Amino acid sequence: MKQLQNRVCRLLVSTIVLLPLLCQAQNTENPRGIYKLTSIIGKQGETKAPFDQYKICTDSVTLMLNISGNRYNLGNTDHIIFNYTGEEPDPVNAHASRIYDSNAERFTLKWWNTTPGHMFFPENDWCIEKYESGQYSDTGRRIIDALTSTSTADKANPLIGTWQVLGMMDELRDVKPTLQKMQKDYSERPLRRHYYVILTKENLIHTGQSSISNVSFLDKNSMKVGNQVMKIKWLSKDVVALEVKQDWRTDYEIWQRDTDGVPVLTRIAGVYR
């Protein structure tokens, strides 16, 4: 019995000694996934995040998503891949950004600010941002769910799904050659691949306009976006023309259904690789 007690005690001591090392190892991972800004440390000490901001961390690019009202901005703002660096200064560049306390659940970003007059961040000093995964505002959740969705169509409502925005037409006469040229231009110009419309049961997310709007479907030929009723003309089962009223004239935004099931976020990230 005494030998068993001694063995248990040694095991407990070993566990207690190893626990800090295990915790430390778990906090040295590269952040991967979608993280929400939860707090900042700046001019006013540590405060709750004053803006709705996310970092989308992948092996090839780090995208930042900022949301304000029904508008958002998504881009390669940081121009670096977020890998764990530790809190110690970079030996080559002392002002290089640092990533630490990092795992699948959270990470801390420390960066050097040179912009004067910022409301929250001091000039020529370090700023700290803390991020957590699994945290979203209501609007953030709707946008991110749409951008990461792999659904392409809804049998009950043919308008629901992901649409490529090919461009504008001023009239719908002799559509076929114009449409063929738009499709060719779209496939050959990677930056055009930023332009998508994602229609869910409740929202329209337009990546070209960086906006999210409430939507309700009146029938397959019309929908209400915000307070505006928009008419739709079907050019084929996978191509539609959305009426756009501009002053005294009517133009048409041409959408082509995206059917390959690749999330729009993956496509946008690919532009920056």
Short mmCIF file of C-alpha atoms in Angstrom, two decimals:
data_model
loop_
_atom_site.label_atom_id
_atom_site.label_comp_id
_atom_site.label_asym_id
_atom_site.label_seq_id
_atom_site.Cartn_x
_atom_site.Cartn_y
_atom_site.Cartn_z
CA MET A 1 0.00 0.00 0.00
CA LYS A 2 2.80 2.38 0.97
CA GLN A 3 4.56 1.70 -2.34
CA LEU A 4 1.32 2.46 -4.20
CA GLN A 5 0.89 5.74 -2.28
CA ASN A 6 4.48 6.75 -3.11
CA ARG A 7 3.91 5.91 -6.75
CA VAL A 8 0.72 8.04 -6.83
CA CYS A 9 2.52 10.94 -5.15
CA ARG A 10 5.34 10.81 -7.70
CA LEU A 11 2.79 10.78 -10.51
CA LEU A 12 0.99 13.81 -9.09
CA VAL A 13 4.26 15.71 -8.69
CA SER A 14 5.26 14.89 -12.26
CA THR A 15 1.86 16.07 -13.55
CA ILE A 16 2.11 19.34 -11.60
CA VAL A 17 5.63 19.97 -12.94
CA LEU A 18 4.64 19.18 -16.54
CA LEU A 19 1.33 21.11 -16.54
CA PRO A 20 2.85 24.61 -17.07
CA LEU A 21 5.03 23.22 -19.87
CA LEU A 22 2.03 21.59 -21.53
CA CYS A 23 -0.02 24.81 -21.26
CA GLN A 24 2.89 26.79 -22.67
CA ALA A 25 3.25 24.36 -25.59
CA GLN A 26 -0.45 24.64 -26.35
CA ASN A 27 -0.11 28.44 -26.57
CA THR A 28 2.67 28.43 -29.17
CA GLU A 29 0.59 27.21 -32.10
CA ASN A 30 0.13 29.16 -35.31
CA PRO A 31 -3.35 30.74 -35.23
CA ARG A 32 -5.52 29.14 -37.89
CA GLY A 33 -9.19 29.87 -38.45
CA ILE A 34 -11.41 32.89 -37.84
CA TYR A 35 -10.83 35.01 -34.73
CA LYS A 36 -12.74 38.03 -33.43
CA LEU A 37 -11.06 41.03 -31.81
CA THR A 38 -12.24 40.99 -28.18
CA SER A 39 -10.05 43.61 -26.47
CA ILE A 40 -7.25 46.08 -27.09
CA ILE A 41 -4.50 47.58 -24.96
CA GLY A 42 -3.73 51.15 -26.00
CA LYS A 43 -4.09 54.71 -24.76
CA GLN A 44 -6.81 53.81 -22.26
CA GLY A 45 -5.31 50.57 -20.98
CA GLU A 46 -7.14 47.35 -21.75
CA THR A 47 -10.64 47.98 -23.10
CA LYS A 48 -13.33 45.98 -24.85
CA ALA A 49 -12.88 45.95 -28.62
CA PRO A 50 -14.33 49.21 -30.01
CA PHE A 51 -14.90 47.76 -33.49
CA ASP A 52 -16.25 44.59 -35.07
CA GLN A 53 -13.04 43.12 -36.47
CA TYR A 54 -11.87 39.62 -37.43
CA LYS A 55 -8.64 37.97 -38.54
CA ILE A 56 -8.97 35.07 -40.97
CA CYS A 57 -5.73 33.14 -40.55
CA THR A 58 -4.59 30.59 -43.14
CA ASP A 59 -1.29 29.02 -44.21
CA SER A 60 -1.06 31.30 -47.26
CA VAL A 61 -2.63 34.64 -46.28
CA THR A 62 -4.12 36.55 -43.34
CA LEU A 63 -7.27 38.48 -44.21
CA MET A 64 -8.87 41.13 -42.04
CA LEU A 65 -12.64 41.69 -41.96
CA ASN A 66 -14.05 44.93 -40.54
CA ILE A 67 -17.79 45.49 -40.22
CA SER A 68 -19.60 48.78 -39.70
CA GLY A 69 -23.38 48.78 -39.96
CA ASN A 70 -24.31 47.09 -43.23
CA ARG A 71 -20.91 47.71 -44.80
CA TYR A 72 -17.72 45.72 -44.44
CA ASN A 73 -14.14 45.65 -45.65
CA LEU A 74 -12.25 42.44 -46.37
CA GLY A 75 -8.65 42.43 -47.53
CA ASN A 76 -5.01 41.56 -47.04
CA THR A 77 -4.34 44.42 -44.63
CA ASP A 78 -1.47 42.88 -42.67
CA HIS A 79 0.53 41.51 -45.63
CA ILE A 80 2.01 38.75 -43.47
CA ILE A 81 1.02 35.22 -42.55
CA PHE A 82 0.20 35.04 -38.85
CA ASN A 83 2.59 32.47 -37.41
CA TYR A 84 3.63 32.22 -33.77
CA THR A 85 6.63 34.46 -33.04
CA GLY A 86 6.69 34.71 -29.26
CA GLU A 87 6.73 37.99 -27.37
CA GLU A 88 10.46 38.63 -27.70
CA PRO A 89 11.62 41.23 -30.27
CA ASP A 90 12.57 40.06 -33.74
CA PRO A 91 16.40 40.05 -33.97
CA VAL A 92 16.33 41.70 -37.41
CA ASN A 93 13.39 44.10 -37.05
CA ALA A 94 12.64 45.17 -33.47
CA HIS A 95 9.31 46.67 -34.55
CA ALA A 96 8.07 43.57 -36.38
CA SER A 97 4.61 42.40 -35.33
CA ARG A 98 4.46 39.61 -32.77
CA ILE A 99 2.02 36.73 -32.36
CA TYR A 100 1.92 34.92 -29.01
CA ASP A 101 -0.34 33.22 -26.45
CA SER A 102 -1.60 31.48 -29.55
CA ASN A 103 -3.65 28.34 -30.14
CA ALA A 104 -6.92 27.28 -31.80
CA GLU A 105 -8.95 29.29 -29.27
CA ARG A 106 -7.11 32.61 -29.10
CA PHE A 107 -4.03 34.65 -29.92
CA THR A 108 -2.47 38.01 -29.07
CA LEU A 109 -1.15 40.43 -31.68
CA LYS A 110 1.39 43.08 -30.70
CA TRP A 111 2.18 45.69 -33.34
CA TRP A 112 4.04 49.00 -33.60
CA ASN A 113 1.91 52.04 -34.44
CA THR A 114 3.35 55.02 -36.32
CA THR A 115 0.05 56.69 -37.24
CA PRO A 116 -0.50 59.93 -35.29
CA GLY A 117 -3.75 60.98 -33.68
CA HIS A 118 -5.41 57.57 -33.46
CA MET A 119 -8.32 57.46 -31.04
CA PHE A 120 -7.18 54.28 -29.31
CA PHE A 121 -3.58 53.50 -30.26
CA PRO A 122 -0.56 55.57 -29.13
CA GLU A 123 1.85 56.92 -31.74
CA ASN A 124 5.32 55.34 -31.98
CA ASP A 125 4.46 52.74 -29.40
CA TRP A 126 3.28 49.16 -29.06
CA CYS A 127 -0.39 48.29 -29.38
CA ILE A 128 -1.90 44.98 -28.34
CA GLU A 129 -4.96 43.25 -29.76
CA LYS A 130 -6.49 40.08 -28.31
CA TYR A 131 -8.50 37.70 -30.46
CA GLU A 132 -10.76 34.71 -29.74
CA SER A 133 -12.23 32.10 -32.05
CA GLY A 134 -15.91 31.19 -32.05
CA GLN A 135 -16.98 34.77 -31.28
CA TYR A 136 -19.16 36.74 -33.72
CA SER A 137 -21.49 39.70 -33.80
CA ASP A 138 -24.87 38.97 -35.39
CA THR A 139 -23.85 40.73 -38.61
CA GLY A 140 -20.41 39.12 -38.49
CA ARG A 141 -21.97 35.68 -38.22
CA ARG A 142 -24.24 36.32 -41.22
CA ILE A 143 -21.41 37.60 -43.42
CA ILE A 144 -18.94 34.89 -42.44
CA ASP A 145 -21.53 32.12 -42.77
CA ALA A 146 -22.30 33.34 -46.29
CA LEU A 147 -18.64 33.70 -47.30
CA THR A 148 -17.76 30.22 -46.03
CA SER A 149 -20.88 28.46 -47.32
CA THR A 150 -20.51 25.65 -49.86
CA SER A 151 -24.18 25.65 -50.89
CA THR A 152 -24.80 26.56 -54.53
CA ALA A 153 -28.57 26.50 -54.98
CA ASP A 154 -31.92 25.90 -53.30
CA LYS A 155 -34.50 23.81 -55.16
CA ALA A 156 -37.38 25.60 -53.44
CA ASN A 157 -36.02 29.05 -54.36
CA PRO A 158 -33.77 29.23 -57.45
CA LEU A 159 -32.46 32.65 -56.44
CA ILE A 160 -30.81 31.41 -53.25
CA GLY A 161 -27.16 30.53 -53.74
CA THR A 162 -23.92 32.08 -54.92
CA TRP A 163 -23.75 34.24 -58.04
CA GLN A 164 -20.80 35.63 -59.97
CA VAL A 165 -21.30 39.29 -60.88
CA LEU A 166 -20.24 39.44 -64.52
CA GLY A 167 -20.86 43.15 -65.06
CA MET A 168 -23.45 45.61 -66.34
CA MET A 169 -25.56 45.82 -69.50
CA ASP A 170 -27.44 48.95 -70.49
CA GLU A 171 -30.09 46.98 -72.41
CA LEU A 172 -31.11 43.38 -73.01
CA ARG A 173 -30.95 43.33 -76.80
CA ASP A 174 -28.68 40.90 -78.63
CA VAL A 175 -27.69 39.50 -75.25
CA LYS A 176 -25.84 36.34 -76.34
CA PRO A 177 -22.59 37.86 -77.80
CA THR A 178 -22.39 40.44 -75.01
CA LEU A 179 -22.87 37.75 -72.39
CA GLN A 180 -20.20 35.54 -73.95
CA LYS A 181 -17.72 38.42 -73.87
CA MET A 182 -18.56 39.16 -70.21
CA GLN A 183 -18.05 35.50 -69.28
CA LYS A 184 -14.68 35.43 -71.05
CA ASP A 185 -13.54 38.69 -69.41
CA TYR A 186 -14.62 37.40 -66.00
CA SER A 187 -12.64 34.18 -66.33
CA GLU A 188 -9.49 36.00 -67.51
CA ARG A 189 -9.38 38.76 -64.90
CA PRO A 190 -8.65 37.39 -61.40
CA LEU A 191 -9.55 40.63 -59.61
CA ARG A 192 -13.06 40.38 -61.04
CA ARG A 193 -13.44 37.24 -58.93
CA HIS A 194 -13.96 39.47 -55.93
CA TYR A 195 -17.43 40.22 -57.27
CA TYR A 196 -20.05 37.85 -55.95
CA VAL A 197 -23.60 38.02 -54.70
CA ILE A 198 -24.56 35.49 -52.05
CA LEU A 199 -28.28 35.14 -51.46
CA THR A 200 -29.45 33.42 -48.29
CA LYS A 201 -33.00 33.16 -47.02
CA GLU A 202 -32.60 36.46 -45.13
CA ASN A 203 -29.67 38.38 -46.61
CA LEU A 204 -27.97 39.57 -49.78
CA ILE A 205 -24.19 39.84 -49.44
CA HIS A 206 -22.58 41.74 -52.34
CA THR A 207 -18.81 41.35 -52.22
CA GLY A 208 -18.24 43.92 -54.98
CA GLN A 209 -20.07 46.55 -52.93
CA SER A 210 -18.86 45.09 -49.58
CA SER A 211 -22.41 45.22 -48.21
CA ILE A 212 -25.03 43.10 -46.51
CA SER A 213 -28.75 43.79 -46.88
CA ASN A 214 -31.96 42.23 -45.64
CA VAL A 215 -33.80 40.42 -48.42
CA SER A 216 -37.24 38.90 -48.86
CA PHE A 217 -38.34 37.02 -51.96
CA LEU A 218 -41.64 38.03 -53.54
CA ASP A 219 -41.41 35.40 -56.28
CA LYS A 220 -38.70 34.04 -58.56
CA ASN A 221 -38.78 37.26 -60.60
CA SER A 222 -38.60 39.84 -57.84
CA MET A 223 -37.21 40.41 -54.38
CA LYS A 224 -37.17 43.18 -51.82
CA VAL A 225 -33.67 44.31 -50.87
CA GLY A 226 -33.87 46.63 -47.90
CA ASN A 227 -36.79 48.87 -48.85
CA GLN A 228 -36.36 48.52 -52.61
CA VAL A 229 -38.19 46.03 -54.83
CA MET A 230 -35.85 44.70 -57.51
CA LYS A 231 -37.00 42.96 -60.68
CA ILE A 232 -35.15 39.99 -62.13
CA LYS A 233 -35.11 38.72 -65.70
CA TRP A 234 -33.96 35.16 -66.30
CA LEU A 235 -31.65 34.94 -69.32
CA SER A 236 -31.17 31.20 -68.72
CA LYS A 237 -31.57 28.86 -65.75
CA ASP A 238 -28.15 29.96 -64.46
CA VAL A 239 -27.94 33.59 -65.63
CA VAL A 240 -30.13 36.48 -64.47
CA ALA A 241 -30.30 40.21 -65.11
CA LEU A 242 -31.10 42.36 -62.09
CA GLU A 243 -32.79 45.68 -62.90
CA VAL A 244 -30.84 48.64 -61.55
CA LYS A 245 -32.64 51.99 -61.65
CA GLN A 246 -30.29 54.94 -62.18
CA ASP A 247 -31.99 58.31 -62.50
CA TRP A 248 -34.20 58.08 -65.60
CA ARG A 249 -32.73 54.91 -67.08
CA THR A 250 -32.65 51.20 -66.27
CA ASP A 251 -29.43 49.17 -66.43
CA TYR A 252 -28.93 45.49 -65.68
CA GLU A 253 -26.42 43.78 -63.41
CA ILE A 254 -25.69 40.32 -64.82
CA TRP A 255 -25.33 37.40 -62.41
CA GLN A 256 -24.16 33.91 -63.30
CA ARG A 257 -24.77 31.07 -60.87
CA ASP A 258 -21.63 29.63 -59.28
CA THR A 259 -22.02 25.86 -59.23
CA ASP A 260 -18.67 24.44 -58.14
CA GLY A 261 -19.31 24.71 -54.40
CA VAL A 262 -16.05 26.52 -53.56
CA PRO A 263 -16.65 29.04 -50.72
CA VAL A 264 -16.36 32.67 -51.81
CA LEU A 265 -13.88 33.30 -48.97
CA THR A 266 -11.56 30.67 -50.47
CA ARG A 267 -11.73 32.40 -53.85
CA ILE A 268 -11.01 35.83 -52.37
CA ALA A 269 -8.08 34.47 -50.34
CA GLY A 270 -6.71 32.94 -53.55
CA VAL A 271 -6.41 36.35 -55.20
CA TYR A 272 -3.79 37.38 -52.59
CA ARG A 273 -1.61 34.26 -52.80
#
